[in-house]
């Protein structure tokens, strides 16, 4: 089966980008040695126990939105449904194979944590690593049909490979996000989307069955390579090149084993893109082919923060995403440098040398593969109860109640019917900043399950906002100082009754991009 199309009468372009990287990396060679497998080189990015595809998506999405704002691109609208006629209509499109909820408010949680309006259009695409490219297509369609004016595309994954298989020693965690506009709105030329093509085949490759947490490896790697992956990728790429009528000189392609993408790109007459990213963080699933185009989106010859860029060639840039027996190819023409790309490439470069290294056992523990046989202390209230329902929005959106009379800001708003400063009852909801100064802190070195020690508790005076007490990132427990600057990041506090409970954690500001 096949499908192909070009951009149509309304051109769409990528104007900003961001990435999300987890706290840790580890050497898959440890696992290969343990299971008696062939030696494996490189490193893999891995989430800590308080990170998942949601927190990675937030990190990438918030960076892309900030990059667009810093470039002077108007993307914001009021958070309420009372947007004025001139406010931009926003869409959020998230692709992942590992959503926190198998069924639940995934997209609503992400949109709220990013501060997007209540009227945001959105789609969650999942089911295979094709999800990232599918989210990009959904945003493209929404902009071209004038349903939205600004589109945020996020692709993230934190997959669990089956223990003792090649998936365990190849899967890495990460995220990428792009801001898209109709061409010409940003005032500068971005990466113009030109065409797309799809090929599919009803086959079983890597999969995860109902109720399973880990992805099964290929049954026959040679059969997959020669009869499934390479033919589908080649047909999708050739169809795309024919539809655009121009040479595609560089290809970012899903790379299941670290070798297939290079061969496929050369077979299509182009050069492979993004290989260094794959070697640094692993096969990230849904975001992989989108991450791979980042070096080609930077200006030729630039070398931001030591990151390698790939010289732009006269032809087009193509990406091919594969998953679940389907290959989707998308072509684009690069213009000026995309906002946020240099920062993103700098993060990827520094991650390979400066991120925290963990052992195989520590990673298995963080993923829940190894778990202590103890009863966790349950929360006093169920996550679906009234208290959570009333407060989850203001927690994710990070809002406070500001007194009209004296200006005092209180958090959270729902438990403060009157001002703690003057007693006034005239309060307005305001967004809080995510940067501040440490007033005091304590580090707990013994914690009951499901919490993990060390666990810092940090009191912060937020810039131009109120005072807040939050948890600190455990991996940074030794870096907090009174008077030190911190930044708030979205993390998972607990998994309660199978419900992920999210909140904000403090991270020393020097660790922010």
Coordinates of C-alpha atoms in Angstrom, one line a residue:
X1 CA 0.0 0.0 0.0
X2 CA 1.3 3.5 -0.7
X3 CA 0.4 7.2 -0.5
X4 CA 2.2 10.3 -1.7
X5 CA 1.5 14.0 -1.7
X6 CA 3.2 17.4 -2.0
X7 CA 2.8 20.4 0.2
X8 CA -0.3 21.8 -1.5
X9 CA -1.2 25.5 -1.9
X10 CA -0.3 26.6 1.7
X11 CA 3.4 26.2 2.4
X12 CA 4.4 25.3 6.0
X13 CA 7.9 25.7 7.6
X14 CA 9.8 24.8 10.8
X15 CA 10.9 27.9 12.6
X16 CA 12.1 26.8 16.0
X17 CA 13.4 23.6 17.7
X18 CA 14.3 22.2 21.1
X19 CA 15.4 18.9 22.6
X20 CA 14.8 17.0 25.8
X21 CA 17.5 14.8 27.3
X22 CA 17.3 12.6 30.4
X23 CA 19.5 12.8 33.5
X24 CA 21.7 9.7 32.8
X25 CA 23.6 7.7 30.2
X26 CA 25.0 4.2 30.5
X27 CA 27.2 1.8 28.5
X28 CA 25.2 -1.0 26.8
X29 CA 28.4 -3.0 26.7
X30 CA 27.7 -3.9 30.3
X31 CA 24.4 -5.6 29.4
X32 CA 25.9 -7.3 26.3
X33 CA 28.7 -8.8 28.5
X34 CA 26.2 -9.9 31.1
X35 CA 24.0 -11.8 28.6
X36 CA 26.9 -13.1 26.5
X37 CA 26.1 -11.0 23.5
X38 CA 28.5 -9.5 21.0
X39 CA 30.3 -6.4 22.2
X40 CA 28.4 -3.1 21.9
X41 CA 30.0 0.3 21.8
X42 CA 28.7 3.8 22.4
X43 CA 26.3 5.1 25.1
X44 CA 22.6 5.2 25.7
X45 CA 20.6 8.0 27.2
X46 CA 18.4 6.8 30.1
X47 CA 15.7 8.3 32.3
X48 CA 16.0 8.5 36.0
X49 CA 13.1 7.1 38.1
X50 CA 11.4 10.5 38.1
X51 CA 11.5 11.0 34.3
X52 CA 9.5 9.6 31.5
X53 CA 8.2 10.5 28.0
X54 CA 6.1 13.2 29.5
X55 CA 8.9 15.0 31.3
X56 CA 11.1 14.7 28.2
X57 CA 8.3 16.1 26.0
X58 CA 7.9 19.0 28.3
X59 CA 11.6 19.8 28.2
X60 CA 11.8 19.7 24.4
X61 CA 8.5 21.6 24.0
X62 CA 9.4 24.4 26.5
X63 CA 12.8 24.9 24.8
X64 CA 11.2 25.1 21.3
X65 CA 8.6 27.6 22.5
X66 CA 11.2 29.7 24.3
X67 CA 13.4 29.7 21.2
X68 CA 10.5 30.9 19.1
X69 CA 9.7 33.7 21.6
X70 CA 13.3 34.8 21.8
X71 CA 13.4 35.0 18.0
X72 CA 10.4 37.5 18.1
X73 CA 7.9 35.0 16.7
X74 CA 4.4 35.6 18.1
X75 CA 3.1 32.3 19.3
X76 CA 1.2 33.1 22.6
X77 CA -2.5 33.3 23.3
X78 CA -4.4 33.6 26.7
X79 CA -4.6 30.4 28.7
X80 CA -8.3 30.8 29.1
X81 CA -10.9 30.2 26.4
X82 CA -11.6 33.9 26.0
X83 CA -9.0 34.5 23.3
X84 CA -9.5 37.6 21.2
X85 CA -9.9 37.6 17.5
X86 CA -6.3 38.5 16.8
X87 CA -4.7 35.9 19.1
X88 CA -3.0 33.0 17.3
X89 CA -4.8 29.6 17.3
X90 CA -2.4 27.0 18.7
X91 CA -2.1 23.3 18.1
X92 CA 0.0 20.7 20.0
X93 CA 0.8 17.4 18.3
X94 CA 2.6 14.7 20.4
X95 CA 4.1 11.5 19.0
X96 CA 5.3 8.7 21.4
X97 CA 5.3 5.0 21.7
X98 CA 5.5 5.2 25.5
X99 CA 2.7 7.5 26.7
X100 CA 2.5 7.7 30.5
X101 CA -1.2 6.6 30.4
X102 CA -2.2 3.7 28.2
X103 CA -5.5 5.5 28.3
X104 CA -5.8 8.9 30.0
X105 CA -5.1 12.6 29.9
X106 CA -1.7 12.5 28.3
X107 CA -2.0 15.5 25.9
X108 CA -4.0 17.6 28.4
X109 CA -1.2 17.1 31.0
X110 CA 1.5 18.1 28.5
X111 CA -0.4 21.1 27.2
X112 CA -1.1 22.4 30.7
X113 CA 2.5 22.0 31.8
X114 CA 3.6 24.0 28.7
X115 CA 1.2 26.8 29.5
X116 CA -0.8 26.3 26.4
X117 CA -4.4 27.7 26.3
X118 CA -7.4 25.6 27.2
X119 CA -8.6 25.9 23.6
X120 CA -5.5 24.3 22.1
X121 CA -6.1 21.8 19.3
X122 CA -4.2 18.6 19.8
X123 CA -3.5 15.1 18.8
X124 CA -1.6 12.2 20.5
X125 CA -0.1 9.8 18.0
X126 CA 1.3 6.5 19.3
X127 CA 1.5 2.8 18.5
X128 CA 4.9 2.6 16.8
X129 CA 8.1 4.7 16.3
X130 CA 6.4 6.2 13.3
X131 CA 4.5 8.4 15.8
X132 CA 6.9 11.3 15.6
X133 CA 6.6 11.7 11.9
X134 CA 2.8 11.2 12.1
X135 CA 2.6 14.1 14.6
X136 CA 4.6 16.3 12.2
X137 CA 2.2 15.4 9.4
X138 CA -0.8 16.2 11.7
X139 CA 0.6 19.7 12.4
X140 CA 1.3 20.2 8.7
X141 CA -2.3 19.4 7.8
X142 CA -3.7 21.6 10.6
X143 CA -1.6 24.6 9.4
X144 CA -2.3 24.1 5.7
X145 CA -6.0 23.9 6.4
X146 CA -5.9 27.1 8.5
X147 CA -7.3 25.3 11.6
X148 CA -4.4 26.7 13.6
X149 CA -1.8 29.5 13.2
X150 CA 1.0 28.0 15.4
X151 CA 1.8 24.3 15.7
X152 CA 4.0 22.6 18.3
X153 CA 5.2 19.2 17.3
X154 CA 6.8 17.0 20.1
X155 CA 8.2 13.5 19.7
X156 CA 9.5 11.7 22.8
X157 CA 10.1 8.2 24.0
X158 CA 11.4 6.4 27.1
X159 CA 11.0 2.7 25.9
X160 CA 12.0 -0.4 27.8
X161 CA 13.8 -2.9 25.8
X162 CA 13.3 -6.6 26.6
X163 CA 16.0 -7.7 29.1
X164 CA 18.8 -9.7 27.4
X165 CA 17.9 -8.6 23.8
X166 CA 19.2 -6.1 21.3
X167 CA 16.4 -3.7 22.2
X168 CA 17.9 -3.4 25.7
X169 CA 21.3 -2.5 24.3
X170 CA 20.1 -0.1 21.6
X171 CA 17.1 1.9 23.0
X172 CA 17.8 5.4 24.3
X173 CA 15.5 8.0 25.8
X174 CA 15.0 11.5 24.4
X175 CA 12.8 14.1 22.8
X176 CA 12.7 16.8 20.1
X177 CA 10.2 19.5 19.4
X178 CA 9.5 21.9 16.5
X179 CA 7.4 25.1 16.2
X180 CA 5.8 25.3 12.8
X181 CA 4.1 28.2 11.0
X182 CA 2.6 28.9 7.6
X183 CA 5.5 30.2 5.5
X184 CA 6.2 33.9 5.8
X185 CA 4.7 34.5 9.2
X186 CA 8.0 34.4 11.1
X187 CA 9.7 37.1 9.0
X188 CA 12.6 34.8 8.2
X189 CA 12.9 31.6 6.2
X190 CA 12.8 28.3 8.1
X191 CA 12.8 24.7 6.8
X192 CA 10.0 24.6 4.2
X193 CA 8.1 21.3 4.1
X194 CA 7.7 20.1 0.5
X195 CA 6.3 16.6 0.2
X196 CA 5.6 13.3 1.8
X197 CA 5.2 9.7 0.9
X198 CA 4.2 6.5 2.7
X199 CA 4.7 2.8 2.2
X200 CA 3.3 0.0 4.4
X201 CA 3.3 -3.8 4.7
X202 CA 1.3 -6.0 7.2
X203 CA 4.2 -7.5 9.1
X204 CA 5.3 -8.1 12.7
X205 CA 8.6 -6.6 13.6
X206 CA 9.4 -5.1 17.0
X207 CA 6.2 -5.0 19.1
X208 CA 4.8 -4.7 22.6
X209 CA 1.7 -6.8 23.4
X210 CA -1.3 -5.8 25.6
X211 CA -0.3 -5.3 29.2
X212 CA 3.5 -5.7 28.4
X213 CA 6.1 -3.1 29.4
X214 CA 9.0 -4.1 27.3
X215 CA 9.4 -4.1 23.5
X216 CA 10.2 -7.5 21.9
X217 CA 13.2 -7.8 19.6
X218 CA 13.0 -8.9 15.9
X219 CA 12.4 -12.6 15.4
X220 CA 14.6 -12.7 12.3
X221 CA 16.9 -9.7 11.8
X222 CA 18.0 -10.7 8.3
X223 CA 14.4 -11.1 7.1
X224 CA 13.5 -7.8 8.6
X225 CA 16.5 -6.1 6.9
X226 CA 16.2 -7.6 3.4
X227 CA 12.4 -8.1 3.0
X228 CA 10.8 -5.4 5.1
X229 CA 12.9 -2.4 6.2
X230 CA 15.1 -1.7 3.3
X231 CA 12.4 -2.2 0.6
X232 CA 9.9 0.0 2.4
X233 CA 12.4 2.7 3.1
X234 CA 13.7 2.7 -0.5
X235 CA 10.2 2.8 -2.0
X236 CA 9.1 5.6 0.3
X237 CA 12.2 7.6 -0.5
X238 CA 12.1 7.1 -4.2
X239 CA 8.4 8.0 -4.3
X240 CA 9.1 11.2 -2.3
X241 CA 12.0 12.2 -4.6
X242 CA 9.7 11.7 -7.7
X243 CA 6.9 13.7 -6.1
X244 CA 9.2 16.7 -5.3
X245 CA 11.0 16.6 -8.6
X246 CA 14.3 17.5 -6.9
X247 CA 17.4 15.6 -5.7
X248 CA 17.3 14.8 -2.0
X249 CA 21.0 14.9 -1.0
X250 CA 20.8 14.1 2.8
X251 CA 18.6 11.6 4.6
X252 CA 17.8 11.2 8.3
X253 CA 16.4 7.6 8.6
X254 CA 15.2 5.5 11.5
X255 CA 18.1 3.3 12.4
X256 CA 17.1 0.1 14.3
X257 CA 20.6 -1.4 14.5
X258 CA 23.0 1.5 14.0
X259 CA 23.9 0.4 10.4
X260 CA 20.8 0.2 8.3
X261 CA 20.2 4.0 8.0
X262 CA 23.5 4.6 6.4
X263 CA 23.1 1.9 3.8
X264 CA 19.5 3.1 3.1
X265 CA 20.6 6.7 2.6
X266 CA 23.4 5.8 0.2
X267 CA 21.0 3.5 -1.8
X268 CA 18.8 6.6 -2.2
X269 CA 21.7 8.5 -3.6
X270 CA 22.3 10.7 -0.6
X271 CA 24.4 11.0 2.6
X272 CA 23.2 9.8 6.0
X273 CA 22.3 12.5 8.6
X274 CA 22.3 12.4 12.4
X275 CA 24.5 9.4 12.9
X276 CA 26.5 11.1 15.6
X277 CA 23.3 11.7 17.6
X278 CA 22.3 8.0 17.4
X279 CA 25.8 7.0 18.6
X280 CA 25.5 9.4 21.6
X281 CA 22.0 8.7 22.9
X282 CA 20.8 5.5 21.1
X283 CA 17.7 4.6 19.1
X284 CA 15.2 7.0 20.6
X285 CA 12.2 5.6 18.7
X286 CA 9.6 8.2 17.8
X287 CA 11.9 11.2 17.9
X288 CA 14.9 9.5 16.2
X289 CA 14.5 10.7 12.6
X290 CA 13.4 14.1 13.7
X291 CA 16.5 14.5 16.0
X292 CA 18.6 13.4 13.0
X293 CA 17.7 16.4 10.9
X294 CA 18.9 18.9 13.5
X295 CA 22.6 19.2 12.3
X296 CA 21.3 19.9 8.8
X297 CA 19.1 22.7 10.1
X298 CA 22.1 24.6 11.5
X299 CA 24.0 27.0 9.2
X300 CA 26.7 25.4 7.2
X301 CA 30.1 25.6 8.9
X302 CA 28.9 26.6 12.3
X303 CA 30.1 24.6 15.3
X304 CA 27.9 25.5 18.3
X305 CA 29.4 24.5 21.6
X306 CA 31.5 21.9 20.0
X307 CA 28.6 20.2 18.2
X308 CA 29.3 18.9 14.7
X309 CA 27.2 20.3 12.0
X310 CA 26.7 18.8 8.6
X311 CA 27.4 21.1 5.6
X312 CA 24.3 21.9 3.6
X313 CA 24.3 20.6 0.1
X314 CA 22.4 21.9 -2.9
X315 CA 19.7 19.3 -2.7
X316 CA 16.8 18.8 -0.3
X317 CA 16.8 17.3 3.2
X318 CA 14.7 14.2 3.7
X319 CA 13.6 12.2 6.8
X320 CA 12.2 8.7 6.8
X321 CA 10.5 7.3 9.9
X322 CA 9.8 3.6 10.2
X323 CA 7.7 1.6 12.6
X324 CA 5.0 -1.0 12.7
X325 CA 5.5 -2.1 9.0
X326 CA 5.2 1.5 7.7
X327 CA 7.7 4.0 6.3
X328 CA 6.9 7.7 6.0
X329 CA 9.2 10.0 4.1
X330 CA 9.1 13.8 4.3
X331 CA 11.2 16.3 2.3
X332 CA 12.1 19.9 3.2
X333 CA 14.2 22.7 2.0
X334 CA 16.5 24.4 4.5
X335 CA 16.6 28.2 4.6
X336 CA 18.0 30.4 7.4
X337 CA 19.1 28.8 10.7
X338 CA 16.2 27.6 12.8
X339 CA 15.8 29.2 16.2
X340 CA 17.1 27.0 19.0
X341 CA 19.0 24.6 16.8
X342 CA 22.4 25.7 17.9
X343 CA 21.4 25.4 21.6
X344 CA 20.0 21.9 20.9
X345 CA 23.1 20.7 19.2
X346 CA 25.2 22.1 22.0
X347 CA 23.1 20.1 24.5
X348 CA 23.5 16.9 22.5
X349 CA 27.3 17.4 22.2
X350 CA 27.7 18.1 25.9
X351 CA 25.5 15.2 26.9
X352 CA 27.9 12.7 25.4
X353 CA 30.7 13.9 27.6
X354 CA 29.2 15.7 30.6
X355 CA 26.1 13.7 31.6
X356 CA 26.0 11.5 34.6
X357 CA 27.0 7.9 34.0
X358 CA 25.1 5.1 35.6
X359 CA 25.7 1.3 35.8
X360 CA 23.5 -1.3 34.1
X361 CA 22.0 -2.3 37.5
X362 CA 21.2 1.3 38.4
X363 CA 19.4 1.8 35.0
X364 CA 17.4 -1.4 35.5
X365 CA 16.4 -0.1 38.9
X366 CA 15.3 3.3 37.5
X367 CA 13.2 1.5 34.9
X368 CA 11.5 -0.7 37.4
X369 CA 13.0 -3.9 36.1
X370 CA 14.7 -4.4 39.5
X371 CA 12.4 -3.4 42.3
X372 CA 12.6 -3.8 46.1
X373 CA 10.0 -6.2 47.5
X374 CA 8.6 -3.7 49.9
X375 CA 5.1 -2.1 50.2
X376 CA 5.2 1.5 49.1
X377 CA 3.5 4.1 51.3
X378 CA 0.2 5.0 49.6
X379 CA -0.8 8.6 49.1
X380 CA -3.6 9.8 51.4
X381 CA -5.8 10.7 48.5
X382 CA -6.4 8.9 45.2
X383 CA -5.1 10.7 42.1
X384 CA -8.6 10.7 40.6
X385 CA -10.2 12.3 43.7
X386 CA -11.6 15.7 44.1
X387 CA -8.5 17.3 45.6
X388 CA -6.3 16.2 42.7
X389 CA -8.9 17.2 40.1
X390 CA -9.1 20.7 41.6
X391 CA -5.4 21.2 41.9
X392 CA -3.7 19.3 39.0
X393 CA -4.3 22.1 36.6
X394 CA -2.8 24.9 38.8
X395 CA 0.2 22.6 39.6
X396 CA 1.0 21.7 36.0
X397 CA 0.4 25.3 34.8
X398 CA 2.4 26.6 37.8
X399 CA 0.0 29.4 38.8
X400 CA -0.4 31.5 41.9
X401 CA -3.0 33.8 43.4
X402 CA -2.0 37.5 43.6
X403 CA -3.6 39.9 46.0
X404 CA -4.9 42.9 44.2
X405 CA -4.5 45.0 47.3
X406 CA -0.9 44.3 48.5
X407 CA 0.6 42.2 45.7
X408 CA 1.3 39.1 47.8
X409 CA 1.4 35.9 45.7
X410 CA 0.2 32.6 47.2
X411 CA 0.5 29.0 46.0
X412 CA -1.4 26.9 45.3
X413 CA -4.4 29.2 44.6
X414 CA -7.2 26.8 45.4
X415 CA -6.3 26.6 49.1
X416 CA -5.9 30.4 49.6
X417 CA -9.3 32.0 49.6
X418 CA -7.8 35.2 51.2
X419 CA -4.5 36.9 51.2
X420 CA -1.9 35.7 53.8
X421 CA -0.4 39.2 53.8
X422 CA -3.3 41.5 54.3
X423 CA -6.3 39.3 54.5
X424 CA -7.8 40.7 51.3
X425 CA -10.2 38.6 49.3
X426 CA -9.6 40.2 45.9
X427 CA -7.3 37.7 44.2
X428 CA -6.3 37.1 40.5
X429 CA -4.6 34.0 39.1
X430 CA -1.2 34.7 37.6
X431 CA 1.5 32.5 36.1
X432 CA 4.7 31.9 38.1
X433 CA 8.2 32.1 36.8
X434 CA 10.3 29.0 36.8
X435 CA 13.5 30.6 38.0
X436 CA 14.4 31.6 41.5
X437 CA 16.8 31.7 44.5
X438 CA 17.1 29.1 47.2
X439 CA 16.0 30.4 50.6
X440 CA 16.7 27.1 52.5
X441 CA 16.8 23.4 51.8
X442 CA 17.2 20.0 53.4
X443 CA 18.3 16.7 51.9
X444 CA 16.6 13.5 53.1
X445 CA 18.9 10.5 53.0
X446 CA 16.3 8.0 54.0
X447 CA 12.9 7.8 52.3
X448 CA 10.1 5.2 52.2
X449 CA 9.1 3.7 48.9
X450 CA 8.1 4.9 46.3
X451 CA 10.4 7.9 47.0
X452 CA 14.1 7.5 46.6
X453 CA 17.0 9.0 48.6
X454 CA 18.6 11.4 48.4
X455 CA 15.6 13.6 48.1
X456 CA 16.1 17.4 48.6
X457 CA 13.3 19.7 49.7
X458 CA 13.9 23.2 48.6
X459 CA 12.3 26.5 49.5
X460 CA 12.6 29.0 46.7
X461 CA 11.8 32.7 46.2
X462 CA 10.7 32.7 42.5
X463 CA 11.6 35.7 40.4
X464 CA 8.8 38.3 40.5
X465 CA 6.6 35.7 42.0
X466 CA 5.9 34.0 45.3
X467 CA 7.7 31.6 47.6
X468 CA 7.4 27.9 46.9
X469 CA 8.6 24.6 48.4
X470 CA 9.3 21.8 46.0
X471 CA 11.4 18.7 45.7
X472 CA 14.9 19.0 44.3
X473 CA 16.4 16.7 41.6
X474 CA 17.9 13.8 43.5
X475 CA 20.9 13.5 41.2
X476 CA 21.8 17.1 42.0
X477 CA 21.4 16.8 45.8
X478 CA 25.0 17.9 46.6
X479 CA 24.8 21.0 44.4
X480 CA 22.2 23.1 46.2
X481 CA 23.3 26.1 48.2
X482 CA 21.5 28.8 50.1
X483 CA 21.3 31.8 47.8
X484 CA 22.0 29.7 44.7
X485 CA 20.0 30.0 41.6
X486 CA 17.6 27.2 40.5
X487 CA 15.3 26.4 37.6
X488 CA 12.1 24.4 37.9
X489 CA 11.7 21.3 35.6
X490 CA 8.8 18.9 35.2
X491 CA 9.4 15.5 36.8
X492 CA 7.3 12.5 37.9
X493 CA 6.9 12.5 41.7
X494 CA 5.3 9.1 42.0
X495 CA 3.4 6.3 40.3
X496 CA 0.3 6.0 42.4
X497 CA -2.4 3.4 41.6
X498 CA -0.8 3.2 38.1
X499 CA -1.3 7.0 37.7
X500 CA 1.8 9.1 37.1
X501 CA 1.8 12.1 39.5
X502 CA 3.8 15.1 38.1
X503 CA 5.2 18.1 39.8
X504 CA 8.0 20.6 39.6
X505 CA 11.6 19.9 40.9
X506 CA 14.4 22.4 41.4
X507 CA 17.6 22.0 39.4
X508 CA 20.7 24.2 39.9
X509 CA 20.6 26.8 37.1
X510 CA 24.1 26.0 35.8
X511 CA 22.6 22.7 34.5
X512 CA 20.1 24.4 32.3
X513 CA 20.7 25.0 28.6

